[in-house]
Amino acid sequence: MAIERTLSIVKPDGVANGYIGKIIARFEEEGLNIRALRKVQLTVSQAQGFYAEHAARPFFGELVEFMTSGPVVLMVLEGENAVSANREIMGATDPLQADEGTLRRLYAESKGRNTVHGSDSPTSAAREIDYFFSQAFDLV
Ligand code: CMP
């Protein structure tokens, strides 16, 4: 089993609906260690840069608008197979397809307003963690 890091975001709907604590508690219960954590209001250019791989998708504008509509919580999670573990805890992108008990099944409204983001691979995780956090100062 590999110890990995992954980026998690509690999206604006999760923050506005008061689920930060429940989401963090779930990660800790599942054995993921919170190595860094910050609450921020993303700018349009920060959100565009973060989601650059989706720039050509028809929902890109909607995605950026939503991700800048209110504060988000950024976290670095660490643990055994953290990338896939976090994806299992989140459930499918579309809450209607997400398994019972997953964060998106429990808390999300739609594919767009889906409460949490998680890196989709170790390569994406490295890029996404570097995008928001400094290895030297933020990871404890
Ligand atoms: P996330 O894991 O943050 O990465 C890309 C996001 O795009 C995804 O979660 C969804 O919230 C969003 N997304 C994917 N498909 C759609 C869609 N059809 N309409 C709106 N947003 C979408």
mmCIF file of N, CA and C and ligand atoms in Angstrom:
data_model
loop_
_atom_site.group_PDB
_atom_site.id
_atom_site.type_symbol
_atom_site.label_atom_id
_atom_site.label_comp_id
_atom_site.label_asym_id
_atom_site.label_seq_id
_atom_site.Cartn_x
_atom_site.Cartn_y
_atom_site.Cartn_z
ATOM 1 N N MET A 1 0.843 -1.203 0.000
ATOM 2 C CA MET A 1 0.000 0.000 0.000
ATOM 3 C C MET A 1 0.877 1.252 0.000
ATOM 4 N N ALA A 2 0.574 2.166 -0.914
ATOM 5 C CA ALA A 2 1.381 3.384 -1.021
ATOM 6 C C ALA A 2 0.745 4.503 -0.202
ATOM 7 N N ILE A 3 1.587 5.259 0.503
ATOM 8 C CA ILE A 3 1.098 6.475 1.164
ATOM 9 C C ILE A 3 1.106 7.575 0.107
ATOM 10 N N GLU A 4 -0.069 8.127 -0.136
ATOM 11 C CA GLU A 4 -0.229 9.166 -1.168
ATOM 12 C C GLU A 4 -0.811 10.430 -0.533
ATOM 13 N N ARG A 5 -0.742 11.500 -1.330
ATOM 14 C CA ARG A 5 -1.446 12.740 -0.993
ATOM 15 C C ARG A 5 -2.431 13.045 -2.112
ATOM 16 N N THR A 6 -3.512 13.711 -1.747
ATOM 17 C CA THR A 6 -4.491 14.122 -2.747
ATOM 18 C C THR A 6 -5.080 15.465 -2.339
ATOM 19 N N LEU A 7 -5.585 16.212 -3.321
ATOM 20 C CA LEU A 7 -6.227 17.488 -2.998
ATOM 21 C C LEU A 7 -7.732 17.286 -2.885
ATOM 22 N N SER A 8 -8.292 17.805 -1.815
ATOM 23 C CA SER A 8 -9.744 17.823 -1.628
ATOM 24 C C SER A 8 -10.204 19.271 -1.558
ATOM 25 N N ILE A 9 -11.359 19.536 -2.156
ATOM 26 C CA ILE A 9 -11.989 20.862 -2.019
ATOM 27 C C ILE A 9 -13.424 20.674 -1.548
ATOM 28 N N VAL A 10 -13.783 21.365 -0.462
ATOM 29 C CA VAL A 10 -15.203 21.495 -0.136
ATOM 30 C C VAL A 10 -15.690 22.681 -0.959
ATOM 31 N N LYS A 11 -16.589 22.411 -1.899
ATOM 32 C CA LYS A 11 -17.036 23.424 -2.866
ATOM 33 C C LYS A 11 -18.015 24.413 -2.206
ATOM 34 N N PRO A 12 -18.350 25.508 -2.921
ATOM 35 C CA PRO A 12 -19.203 26.537 -2.303
ATOM 36 C C PRO A 12 -20.530 26.016 -1.750
ATOM 37 N N ASP A 13 -21.128 25.011 -2.367
ATOM 38 C CA ASP A 13 -22.398 24.486 -1.823
ATOM 39 C C ASP A 13 -22.157 23.781 -0.489
ATOM 40 N N GLY A 14 -21.053 23.045 -0.388
ATOM 41 C CA GLY A 14 -20.734 22.337 0.857
ATOM 42 C C GLY A 14 -20.457 23.307 1.998
ATOM 43 N N VAL A 15 -19.764 24.398 1.681
ATOM 44 C CA VAL A 15 -19.471 25.424 2.697
ATOM 45 C C VAL A 15 -20.776 26.125 3.101
ATOM 46 N N ALA A 16 -21.552 26.567 2.091
ATOM 47 C CA ALA A 16 -22.772 27.339 2.374
ATOM 48 C C ALA A 16 -23.801 26.502 3.146
ATOM 49 N N ASN A 17 -23.829 25.197 2.883
ATOM 50 C CA ASN A 17 -24.816 24.338 3.553
ATOM 51 C C ASN A 17 -24.344 23.827 4.915
ATOM 52 N N GLY A 18 -23.125 24.223 5.317
ATOM 53 C CA GLY A 18 -22.653 23.871 6.664
ATOM 54 C C GLY A 18 -22.110 22.458 6.796
ATOM 55 N N TYR A 19 -21.490 21.942 5.722
ATOM 56 C CA TYR A 19 -20.990 20.562 5.770
ATOM 57 C C TYR A 19 -19.480 20.430 5.950
ATOM 58 N N ILE A 20 -18.770 21.551 6.200
ATOM 59 C CA ILE A 20 -17.305 21.451 6.324
ATOM 60 C C ILE A 20 -16.928 20.430 7.412
ATOM 61 N N GLY A 21 -17.527 20.584 8.565
ATOM 62 C CA GLY A 21 -17.172 19.728 9.706
ATOM 63 C C GLY A 21 -17.470 18.260 9.443
ATOM 64 N N LYS A 22 -18.641 18.004 8.874
ATOM 65 C CA LYS A 22 -19.025 16.605 8.584
ATOM 66 C C LYS A 22 -18.073 15.979 7.577
ATOM 67 N N ILE A 23 -17.668 16.763 6.590
ATOM 68 C CA ILE A 23 -16.776 16.237 5.545
ATOM 69 C C ILE A 23 -15.390 15.950 6.129
ATOM 70 N N ILE A 24 -14.868 16.883 6.928
ATOM 71 C CA ILE A 24 -13.557 16.651 7.549
ATOM 72 C C ILE A 24 -13.620 15.448 8.489
ATOM 73 N N ALA A 25 -14.698 15.355 9.254
ATOM 74 C CA ALA A 25 -14.840 14.224 10.192
ATOM 75 C C ALA A 25 -14.810 12.899 9.427
ATOM 76 N N ARG A 26 -15.472 12.876 8.282
ATOM 77 C CA ARG A 26 -15.512 11.642 7.490
ATOM 78 C C ARG A 26 -14.116 11.251 7.000
ATOM 79 N N PHE A 27 -13.354 12.233 6.527
ATOM 80 C CA PHE A 27 -11.989 11.922 6.078
ATOM 81 C C PHE A 27 -11.174 11.342 7.237
ATOM 82 N N GLU A 28 -11.298 11.959 8.394
ATOM 83 C CA GLU A 28 -10.519 11.467 9.550
ATOM 84 C C GLU A 28 -10.982 10.074 9.967
ATOM 85 N N GLU A 29 -12.290 9.852 9.970
ATOM 86 C CA GLU A 29 -12.808 8.520 10.327
ATOM 87 C C GLU A 29 -12.287 7.447 9.372
ATOM 88 N N GLU A 30 -12.084 7.845 8.115
ATOM 89 C CA GLU A 30 -11.628 6.874 7.099
ATOM 90 C C GLU A 30 -10.105 6.765 7.082
ATOM 91 N N GLY A 31 -9.432 7.408 8.029
ATOM 92 C CA GLY A 31 -7.985 7.240 8.166
ATOM 93 C C GLY A 31 -7.151 8.177 7.326
ATOM 94 N N LEU A 32 -7.781 9.217 6.750
ATOM 95 C CA LEU A 32 -7.001 10.195 5.987
ATOM 96 C C LEU A 32 -6.556 11.319 6.927
ATOM 97 N N ASN A 33 -5.285 11.674 6.798
ATOM 98 C CA ASN A 33 -4.684 12.694 7.652
ATOM 99 C C ASN A 33 -4.760 14.043 6.921
ATOM 100 N N ILE A 34 -5.271 15.081 7.607
ATOM 101 C CA ILE A 34 -5.351 16.419 6.991
ATOM 102 C C ILE A 34 -3.972 17.078 7.137
ATOM 103 N N ARG A 35 -3.215 17.140 6.050
ATOM 104 C CA ARG A 35 -1.845 17.675 6.120
ATOM 105 C C ARG A 35 -1.793 19.191 5.938
ATOM 106 N N ALA A 36 -2.836 19.755 5.310
ATOM 107 C CA ALA A 36 -2.910 21.207 5.120
ATOM 108 C C ALA A 36 -4.369 21.559 4.900
ATOM 109 N N LEU A 37 -4.744 22.782 5.300
ATOM 110 C CA LEU A 37 -6.157 23.175 5.186
ATOM 111 C C LEU A 37 -6.259 24.698 5.125
ATOM 112 N N ARG A 38 -7.056 25.197 4.198
ATOM 113 C CA ARG A 38 -7.230 26.652 4.072
ATOM 114 C C ARG A 38 -8.606 26.970 3.500
ATOM 115 N N LYS A 39 -9.280 27.981 4.049
ATOM 116 C CA LYS A 39 -10.557 28.439 3.483
ATOM 117 C C LYS A 39 -10.271 29.688 2.672
ATOM 118 N N VAL A 40 -10.699 29.683 1.412
ATOM 119 C CA VAL A 40 -10.406 30.818 0.523
ATOM 120 C C VAL A 40 -11.601 31.142 -0.371
ATOM 121 N N GLN A 41 -11.598 32.368 -0.877
ATOM 122 C CA GLN A 41 -12.511 32.765 -1.959
ATOM 123 C C GLN A 41 -11.669 32.755 -3.235
ATOM 124 N N LEU A 42 -11.934 31.833 -4.146
ATOM 125 C CA LEU A 42 -11.150 31.757 -5.390
ATOM 126 C C LEU A 42 -11.498 32.916 -6.302
ATOM 127 N N THR A 43 -10.493 33.424 -7.013
ATOM 128 C CA THR A 43 -10.753 34.392 -8.070
ATOM 129 C C THR A 43 -11.102 33.615 -9.344
ATOM 130 N N VAL A 44 -11.659 34.342 -10.324
ATOM 131 C CA VAL A 44 -11.994 33.698 -11.603
ATOM 132 C C VAL A 44 -10.728 33.107 -12.228
ATOM 133 N N SER A 45 -9.632 33.849 -12.225
ATOM 134 C CA SER A 45 -8.432 33.317 -12.884
ATOM 135 C C SER A 45 -7.845 32.125 -12.118
ATOM 136 N N GLN A 46 -7.948 32.120 -10.803
ATOM 137 C CA GLN A 46 -7.488 30.939 -10.042
ATOM 138 C C GLN A 46 -8.331 29.709 -10.388
ATOM 139 N N ALA A 47 -9.655 29.895 -10.473
ATOM 140 C CA ALA A 47 -10.532 28.756 -10.800
ATOM 141 C C ALA A 47 -10.297 28.292 -12.241
ATOM 142 N N GLN A 48 -10.126 29.233 -13.158
ATOM 143 C CA GLN A 48 -9.855 28.865 -14.564
ATOM 144 C C GLN A 48 -8.555 28.069 -14.674
ATOM 145 N N GLY A 49 -7.543 28.505 -13.941
ATOM 146 C CA GLY A 49 -6.255 27.815 -13.978
ATOM 147 C C GLY A 49 -6.344 26.428 -13.366
ATOM 148 N N PHE A 50 -7.071 26.322 -12.274
ATOM 149 C CA PHE A 50 -7.199 25.032 -11.608
ATOM 150 C C PHE A 50 -7.888 24.015 -12.520
ATOM 151 N N TYR A 51 -8.933 24.472 -13.210
ATOM 152 C CA TYR A 51 -9.725 23.576 -14.063
ATOM 153 C C TYR A 51 -9.336 23.674 -15.540
ATOM 154 N N ALA A 52 -8.089 24.095 -15.814
ATOM 155 C CA ALA A 52 -7.646 24.337 -17.204
ATOM 156 C C ALA A 52 -7.913 23.145 -18.135
ATOM 157 N N GLU A 53 -7.797 21.910 -17.606
ATOM 158 C CA GLU A 53 -8.008 20.737 -18.478
ATOM 159 C C GLU A 53 -9.451 20.638 -18.985
ATOM 160 N N HIS A 54 -10.381 21.360 -18.332
ATOM 161 C CA HIS A 54 -11.783 21.331 -18.756
ATOM 162 C C HIS A 54 -12.165 22.564 -19.586
ATOM 163 N N ALA A 55 -11.168 23.378 -19.970
ATOM 164 C CA ALA A 55 -11.455 24.673 -20.607
ATOM 165 C C ALA A 55 -12.319 24.563 -21.864
ATOM 166 N N ALA A 56 -12.211 23.462 -22.585
ATOM 167 C CA ALA A 56 -12.977 23.321 -23.833
ATOM 168 C C ALA A 56 -14.372 22.729 -23.612
ATOM 169 N N ARG A 57 -14.658 22.303 -22.393
ATOM 170 C CA ARG A 57 -15.950 21.660 -22.122
ATOM 171 C C ARG A 57 -17.084 22.688 -22.099
ATOM 172 N N PRO A 58 -18.282 22.277 -22.503
ATOM 173 C CA PRO A 58 -19.402 23.229 -22.529
ATOM 174 C C PRO A 58 -19.780 23.764 -21.149
ATOM 175 N N PHE A 59 -19.453 23.010 -20.104
ATOM 176 C CA PHE A 59 -19.845 23.449 -18.758
ATOM 177 C C PHE A 59 -18.755 24.266 -18.061
ATOM 178 N N PHE A 60 -17.670 24.618 -18.783
ATOM 179 C CA PHE A 60 -16.529 25.291 -18.130
ATOM 180 C C PHE A 60 -16.931 26.614 -17.476
ATOM 181 N N GLY A 61 -17.692 27.436 -18.215
ATOM 182 C CA GLY A 61 -18.100 28.745 -17.683
ATOM 183 C C GLY A 61 -18.921 28.582 -16.416
ATOM 184 N N GLU A 62 -19.846 27.643 -16.457
ATOM 185 C CA GLU A 62 -20.719 27.356 -15.308
ATOM 186 C C GLU A 62 -19.885 26.858 -14.116
ATOM 187 N N LEU A 63 -18.900 26.017 -14.417
ATOM 188 C CA LEU A 63 -18.031 25.458 -13.376
ATOM 189 C C LEU A 63 -17.238 26.568 -12.676
ATOM 190 N N VAL A 64 -16.654 27.466 -13.473
ATOM 191 C CA VAL A 64 -15.856 28.561 -12.900
ATOM 192 C C VAL A 64 -16.763 29.512 -12.114
ATOM 193 N N GLU A 65 -17.933 29.787 -12.661
ATOM 194 C CA GLU A 65 -18.870 30.686 -11.968
ATOM 195 C C GLU A 65 -19.268 30.091 -10.608
ATOM 196 N N PHE A 66 -19.553 28.797 -10.624
ATOM 197 C CA PHE A 66 -19.947 28.145 -9.367
ATOM 198 C C PHE A 66 -18.795 28.119 -8.356
ATOM 199 N N MET A 67 -17.604 27.777 -8.827
ATOM 200 C CA MET A 67 -16.468 27.641 -7.900
ATOM 201 C C MET A 67 -16.009 28.981 -7.321
ATOM 202 N N THR A 68 -16.448 30.097 -7.944
ATOM 203 C CA THR A 68 -16.108 31.424 -7.418
ATOM 204 C C THR A 68 -17.320 32.098 -6.763
ATOM 205 N N SER A 69 -18.397 31.333 -6.572
ATOM 206 C CA SER A 69 -19.638 31.923 -6.052
ATOM 207 C C SER A 69 -19.620 32.085 -4.529
ATOM 208 N N GLY A 70 -18.621 31.510 -3.871
ATOM 209 C CA GLY A 70 -18.510 31.618 -2.422
ATOM 210 C C GLY A 70 -17.235 30.930 -1.979
ATOM 211 N N PRO A 71 -16.920 30.993 -0.686
ATOM 212 C CA PRO A 71 -15.679 30.384 -0.216
ATOM 213 C C PRO A 71 -15.643 28.870 -0.402
ATOM 214 N N VAL A 72 -14.429 28.368 -0.507
ATOM 215 C CA VAL A 72 -14.198 26.921 -0.589
ATOM 216 C C VAL A 72 -13.165 26.555 0.481
ATOM 217 N N VAL A 73 -13.094 25.282 0.824
ATOM 218 C CA VAL A 73 -12.063 24.806 1.747
ATOM 219 C C VAL A 73 -11.139 23.862 0.977
ATOM 220 N N LEU A 74 -9.862 24.218 0.974
ATOM 221 C CA LEU A 74 -8.841 23.426 0.281
ATOM 222 C C LEU A 74 -8.125 22.572 1.319
ATOM 223 N N MET A 75 -7.913 21.304 0.983
ATOM 224 C CA MET A 75 -7.215 20.414 1.929
ATOM 225 C C MET A 75 -6.273 19.480 1.202
ATOM 226 N N VAL A 76 -5.150 19.188 1.846
ATOM 227 C CA VAL A 76 -4.289 18.101 1.389
ATOM 228 C C VAL A 76 -4.541 16.922 2.318
ATOM 229 N N LEU A 77 -5.009 15.826 1.739
ATOM 230 C CA LEU A 77 -5.255 14.594 2.506
ATOM 231 C C LEU A 77 -4.110 13.635 2.245
ATOM 232 N N GLU A 78 -3.699 12.924 3.285
ATOM 233 C CA GLU A 78 -2.618 11.949 3.125
ATOM 234 C C GLU A 78 -3.031 10.630 3.767
ATOM 235 N N GLY A 79 -2.699 9.537 3.096
ATOM 236 C CA GLY A 79 -2.988 8.225 3.659
ATOM 237 C C GLY A 79 -2.744 7.143 2.633
ATOM 238 N N GLU A 80 -3.049 5.908 3.009
ATOM 239 C CA GLU A 80 -2.863 4.786 2.085
ATOM 240 C C GLU A 80 -3.790 4.962 0.889
ATOM 241 N N ASN A 81 -3.205 4.924 -0.289
ATOM 242 C CA ASN A 81 -3.964 5.091 -1.533
ATOM 243 C C ASN A 81 -4.950 6.257 -1.442
ATOM 244 N N ALA A 82 -4.467 7.393 -0.970
ATOM 245 C CA ALA A 82 -5.348 8.528 -0.671
ATOM 246 C C ALA A 82 -6.171 8.989 -1.889
ATOM 247 N N VAL A 83 -5.590 8.896 -3.097
ATOM 248 C CA VAL A 83 -6.329 9.382 -4.279
ATOM 249 C C VAL A 83 -7.591 8.553 -4.475
ATOM 250 N N SER A 84 -7.448 7.236 -4.518
ATOM 251 C CA SER A 84 -8.630 6.407 -4.757
ATOM 252 C C SER A 84 -9.510 6.324 -3.512
ATOM 253 N N ALA A 85 -8.904 6.372 -2.336
ATOM 254 C CA ALA A 85 -9.710 6.345 -1.103
ATOM 255 C C ALA A 85 -10.641 7.563 -1.073
ATOM 256 N N ASN A 86 -10.093 8.734 -1.409
ATOM 257 C CA ASN A 86 -10.923 9.946 -1.394
ATOM 258 C C ASN A 86 -12.024 9.856 -2.451
ATOM 259 N N ARG A 87 -11.701 9.292 -3.615
ATOM 260 C CA ARG A 87 -12.716 9.185 -4.674
ATOM 261 C C ARG A 87 -13.846 8.244 -4.253
ATOM 262 N N GLU A 88 -13.490 7.203 -3.508
ATOM 263 C CA GLU A 88 -14.544 6.300 -3.011
ATOM 264 C C GLU A 88 -15.415 6.990 -1.976
ATOM 265 N N ILE A 89 -14.790 7.778 -1.120
ATOM 266 C CA ILE A 89 -15.554 8.489 -0.079
ATOM 267 C C ILE A 89 -16.482 9.525 -0.713
ATOM 268 N N MET A 90 -16.013 10.182 -1.807
ATOM 269 C CA MET A 90 -16.831 11.212 -2.487
ATOM 270 C C MET A 90 -17.992 10.598 -3.253
ATOM 271 N N GLY A 91 -17.756 9.486 -3.943
ATOM 272 C CA GLY A 91 -18.761 8.909 -4.838
ATOM 273 C C GLY A 91 -18.697 9.533 -6.218
ATOM 274 N N ALA A 92 -19.552 9.058 -7.114
ATOM 275 C CA ALA A 92 -19.541 9.497 -8.513
ATOM 276 C C ALA A 92 -19.821 10.993 -8.639
ATOM 277 N N THR A 93 -19.313 11.586 -9.745
ATOM 278 C CA THR A 93 -19.499 13.022 -10.013
ATOM 279 C C THR A 93 -20.969 13.427 -9.893
ATOM 280 N N ASP A 94 -21.837 12.615 -10.492
ATOM 281 C CA ASP A 94 -23.279 12.882 -10.459
ATOM 282 C C ASP A 94 -23.863 12.225 -9.198
ATOM 283 N N PRO A 95 -24.411 13.034 -8.286
ATOM 284 C CA PRO A 95 -24.929 12.447 -7.034
ATOM 285 C C PRO A 95 -25.992 11.367 -7.260
ATOM 286 N N LEU A 96 -26.680 11.444 -8.398
ATOM 287 C CA LEU A 96 -27.695 10.420 -8.685
ATOM 288 C C LEU A 96 -27.056 9.059 -8.962
ATOM 289 N N GLN A 97 -25.783 9.086 -9.387
ATOM 290 C CA GLN A 97 -25.046 7.843 -9.674
ATOM 291 C C GLN A 97 -24.175 7.417 -8.487
ATOM 292 N N ALA A 98 -24.073 8.261 -7.482
ATOM 293 C CA ALA A 98 -23.143 7.998 -6.369
ATOM 294 C C ALA A 98 -23.711 6.942 -5.424
ATOM 295 N N ASP A 99 -22.810 6.083 -4.915
ATOM 296 C CA ASP A 99 -23.232 5.018 -4.001
ATOM 297 C C ASP A 99 -23.776 5.603 -2.699
ATOM 298 N N GLU A 100 -24.664 4.829 -2.098
ATOM 299 C CA GLU A 100 -25.223 5.141 -0.771
ATOM 300 C C GLU A 100 -24.089 5.446 0.225
ATOM 301 N N GLY A 101 -24.235 6.495 0.999
ATOM 302 C CA GLY A 101 -23.254 6.781 2.050
ATOM 303 C C GLY A 101 -22.082 7.631 1.590
ATOM 304 N N THR A 102 -21.932 7.828 0.286
ATOM 305 C CA THR A 102 -20.832 8.678 -0.178
ATOM 306 C C THR A 102 -21.192 10.157 0.062
ATOM 307 N N LEU A 103 -20.151 11.003 0.097
ATOM 308 C CA LEU A 103 -20.395 12.423 0.392
ATOM 309 C C LEU A 103 -21.335 13.051 -0.628
ATOM 310 N N ARG A 104 -21.136 12.714 -1.899
ATOM 311 C CA ARG A 104 -21.998 13.345 -2.919
ATOM 312 C C ARG A 104 -23.426 12.815 -2.840
ATOM 313 N N ARG A 105 -23.585 11.542 -2.527
ATOM 314 C CA ARG A 105 -24.941 11.010 -2.364
ATOM 315 C C ARG A 105 -25.631 11.678 -1.171
ATOM 316 N N LEU A 106 -24.857 11.895 -0.103
ATOM 317 C CA LEU A 106 -25.432 12.469 1.111
ATOM 318 C C LEU A 106 -25.748 13.953 0.954
ATOM 319 N N TYR A 107 -24.826 14.715 0.290
ATOM 320 C CA TYR A 107 -24.906 16.171 0.391
ATOM 321 C C TYR A 107 -25.088 16.928 -0.918
ATOM 322 N N ALA A 108 -24.826 16.289 -2.080
ATOM 323 C CA ALA A 108 -24.783 17.066 -3.328
ATOM 324 C C ALA A 108 -26.142 17.176 -3.997
ATOM 325 N N GLU A 109 -26.288 18.288 -4.744
ATOM 326 C CA GLU A 109 -27.552 18.571 -5.447
ATOM 327 C C GLU A 109 -27.528 18.114 -6.887
ATOM 328 N N SER A 110 -26.377 18.214 -7.550
ATOM 329 C CA SER A 110 -26.300 17.966 -8.988
ATOM 330 C C SER A 110 -24.841 17.733 -9.378
ATOM 331 N N LYS A 111 -24.647 17.362 -10.654
ATOM 332 C CA LYS A 111 -23.298 17.147 -11.199
ATOM 333 C C LYS A 111 -22.418 18.383 -11.031
ATOM 334 N N GLY A 112 -22.994 19.539 -11.206
ATOM 335 C CA GLY A 112 -22.240 20.787 -11.076
ATOM 336 C C GLY A 112 -22.038 21.154 -9.617
ATOM 337 N N ARG A 113 -23.122 21.168 -8.864
ATOM 338 C CA ARG A 113 -23.054 21.521 -7.426
ATOM 339 C C ARG A 113 -22.889 20.216 -6.653
ATOM 340 N N ASN A 114 -21.651 19.675 -6.715
ATOM 341 C CA ASN A 114 -21.463 18.319 -6.173
ATOM 342 C C ASN A 114 -20.569 18.278 -4.935
ATOM 343 N N THR A 115 -20.527 19.399 -4.203
ATOM 344 C CA THR A 115 -20.050 19.454 -2.798
ATOM 345 C C THR A 115 -18.551 19.275 -2.584
ATOM 346 N N VAL A 116 -17.942 18.307 -3.288
ATOM 347 C CA VAL A 116 -16.505 18.062 -3.069
ATOM 348 C C VAL A 116 -15.800 17.809 -4.393
ATOM 349 N N HIS A 117 -14.540 18.200 -4.410
ATOM 350 C CA HIS A 117 -13.630 17.839 -5.504
ATOM 351 C C HIS A 117 -12.549 16.949 -4.927
ATOM 352 N N GLY A 118 -12.072 15.992 -5.727
ATOM 353 C CA GLY A 118 -10.904 15.203 -5.346
ATOM 354 C C GLY A 118 -10.064 14.935 -6.575
ATOM 355 N N SER A 119 -8.757 14.959 -6.419
ATOM 356 C CA SER A 119 -7.852 14.681 -7.545
ATOM 357 C C SER A 119 -8.197 13.319 -8.150
ATOM 358 N N ASP A 120 -8.071 13.222 -9.497
ATOM 359 C CA ASP A 120 -8.464 11.965 -10.143
ATOM 360 C C ASP A 120 -7.308 10.990 -10.372
ATOM 361 N N SER A 121 -6.074 11.396 -10.059
ATOM 362 C CA SER A 121 -4.918 10.506 -10.217
ATOM 363 C C SER A 121 -3.775 11.073 -9.389
ATOM 364 N N PRO A 122 -2.746 10.273 -9.112
ATOM 365 C CA PRO A 122 -1.588 10.809 -8.385
ATOM 366 C C PRO A 122 -0.919 11.961 -9.138
ATOM 367 N N THR A 123 -0.909 11.909 -10.476
ATOM 368 C CA THR A 123 -0.311 12.996 -11.269
ATOM 369 C C THR A 123 -1.110 14.285 -11.084
ATOM 370 N N SER A 124 -2.442 14.189 -11.186
ATOM 371 C CA SER A 124 -3.286 15.374 -10.959
ATOM 372 C C SER A 124 -3.121 15.869 -9.532
ATOM 373 N N ALA A 125 -3.015 14.946 -8.585
ATOM 374 C CA ALA A 125 -2.885 15.342 -7.176
ATOM 375 C C ALA A 125 -1.635 16.200 -6.983
ATOM 376 N N ALA A 126 -0.525 15.786 -7.574
ATOM 377 C CA ALA A 126 0.721 16.546 -7.413
ATOM 378 C C ALA A 126 0.545 17.952 -7.984
ATOM 379 N N ARG A 127 -0.059 18.050 -9.173
ATOM 380 C CA ARG A 127 -0.273 19.370 -9.792
ATOM 381 C C ARG A 127 -1.219 20.219 -8.940
ATOM 382 N N GLU A 128 -2.310 19.618 -8.507
ATOM 383 C CA GLU A 128 -3.336 20.373 -7.777
ATOM 384 C C GLU A 128 -2.837 20.828 -6.405
ATOM 385 N N ILE A 129 -2.064 19.962 -5.724
ATOM 386 C CA ILE A 129 -1.508 20.360 -4.418
ATOM 387 C C ILE A 129 -0.533 21.522 -4.617
ATOM 388 N N ASP A 130 0.322 21.409 -5.631
ATOM 389 C CA ASP A 130 1.283 22.498 -5.904
ATOM 390 C C ASP A 130 0.578 23.797 -6.296
ATOM 391 N N TYR A 131 -0.601 23.672 -6.910
ATOM 392 C CA TYR A 131 -1.337 24.860 -7.359
ATOM 393 C C TYR A 131 -1.759 25.717 -6.157
ATOM 394 N N PHE A 132 -2.127 25.058 -5.065
ATOM 395 C CA PHE A 132 -2.669 25.805 -3.927
ATOM 396 C C PHE A 132 -1.772 25.862 -2.694
ATOM 397 N N PHE A 133 -0.847 24.915 -2.569
ATOM 398 C CA PHE A 133 -0.079 24.829 -1.329
ATOM 399 C C PHE A 133 1.420 24.833 -1.597
ATOM 400 N N SER A 134 2.140 25.358 -0.617
ATOM 401 C CA SER A 134 3.591 25.326 -0.653
ATOM 402 C C SER A 134 4.058 24.140 0.197
ATOM 403 N N GLN A 135 4.853 23.265 -0.415
ATOM 404 C CA GLN A 135 5.352 22.096 0.318
ATOM 405 C C GLN A 135 6.184 22.544 1.520
ATOM 406 N N ALA A 136 6.896 23.668 1.335
ATOM 407 C CA ALA A 136 7.825 24.096 2.379
ATOM 408 C C ALA A 136 7.132 24.678 3.601
ATOM 409 N N PHE A 137 5.994 25.383 3.399
ATOM 410 C CA PHE A 137 5.414 26.116 4.521
ATOM 411 C C PHE A 137 4.033 25.633 4.980
ATOM 412 N N ASP A 138 3.248 25.031 4.077
ATOM 413 C CA ASP A 138 1.853 24.754 4.412
ATOM 414 C C ASP A 138 1.612 23.346 4.924
ATOM 415 N N LEU A 139 2.450 22.384 4.526
ATOM 416 C CA LEU A 139 2.193 21.004 4.912
ATOM 417 C C LEU A 139 2.792 20.729 6.285
ATOM 418 N N VAL A 140 1.932 20.300 7.223
ATOM 419 C CA VAL A 140 2.415 20.047 8.580
ATOM 420 C C VAL A 140 2.037 18.632 9.019
HETATM 421 P P1 CMP B 1 -14.746 18.087 -10.189
HETATM 422 O O1 CMP B 1 -14.319 16.771 -9.655
HETATM 423 O O2 CMP B 1 -14.529 19.269 -9.364
HETATM 424 O O3 CMP B 1 -14.029 18.301 -11.602
HETATM 425 C C1 CMP B 1 -14.658 18.852 -12.733
HETATM 426 C C2 CMP B 1 -16.036 19.299 -12.420
HETATM 427 O O4 CMP B 1 -16.837 19.641 -13.521
HETATM 428 C C3 CMP B 1 -16.790 18.164 -11.759
HETATM 429 O O5 CMP B 1 -16.298 17.988 -10.461
HETATM 430 C C4 CMP B 1 -18.223 18.621 -11.865
HETATM 431 O O6 CMP B 1 -18.639 19.352 -10.742
HETATM 432 C C5 CMP B 1 -18.177 19.531 -13.078
HETATM 433 N N1 CMP B 1 -18.999 18.951 -14.125
HETATM 434 C C6 CMP B 1 -18.801 17.791 -14.760
HETATM 435 N N2 CMP B 1 -19.784 17.599 -15.664
HETATM 436 C C7 CMP B 1 -20.606 18.667 -15.567
HETATM 437 C C8 CMP B 1 -21.791 19.042 -16.230
HETATM 438 N N3 CMP B 1 -22.326 18.283 -17.196
HETATM 439 N N4 CMP B 1 -22.358 20.214 -15.880
HETATM 440 C C9 CMP B 1 -21.801 20.997 -14.926
HETATM 441 N N5 CMP B 1 -20.680 20.684 -14.267
HETATM 442 C C10 CMP B 1 -20.101 19.524 -14.587
#
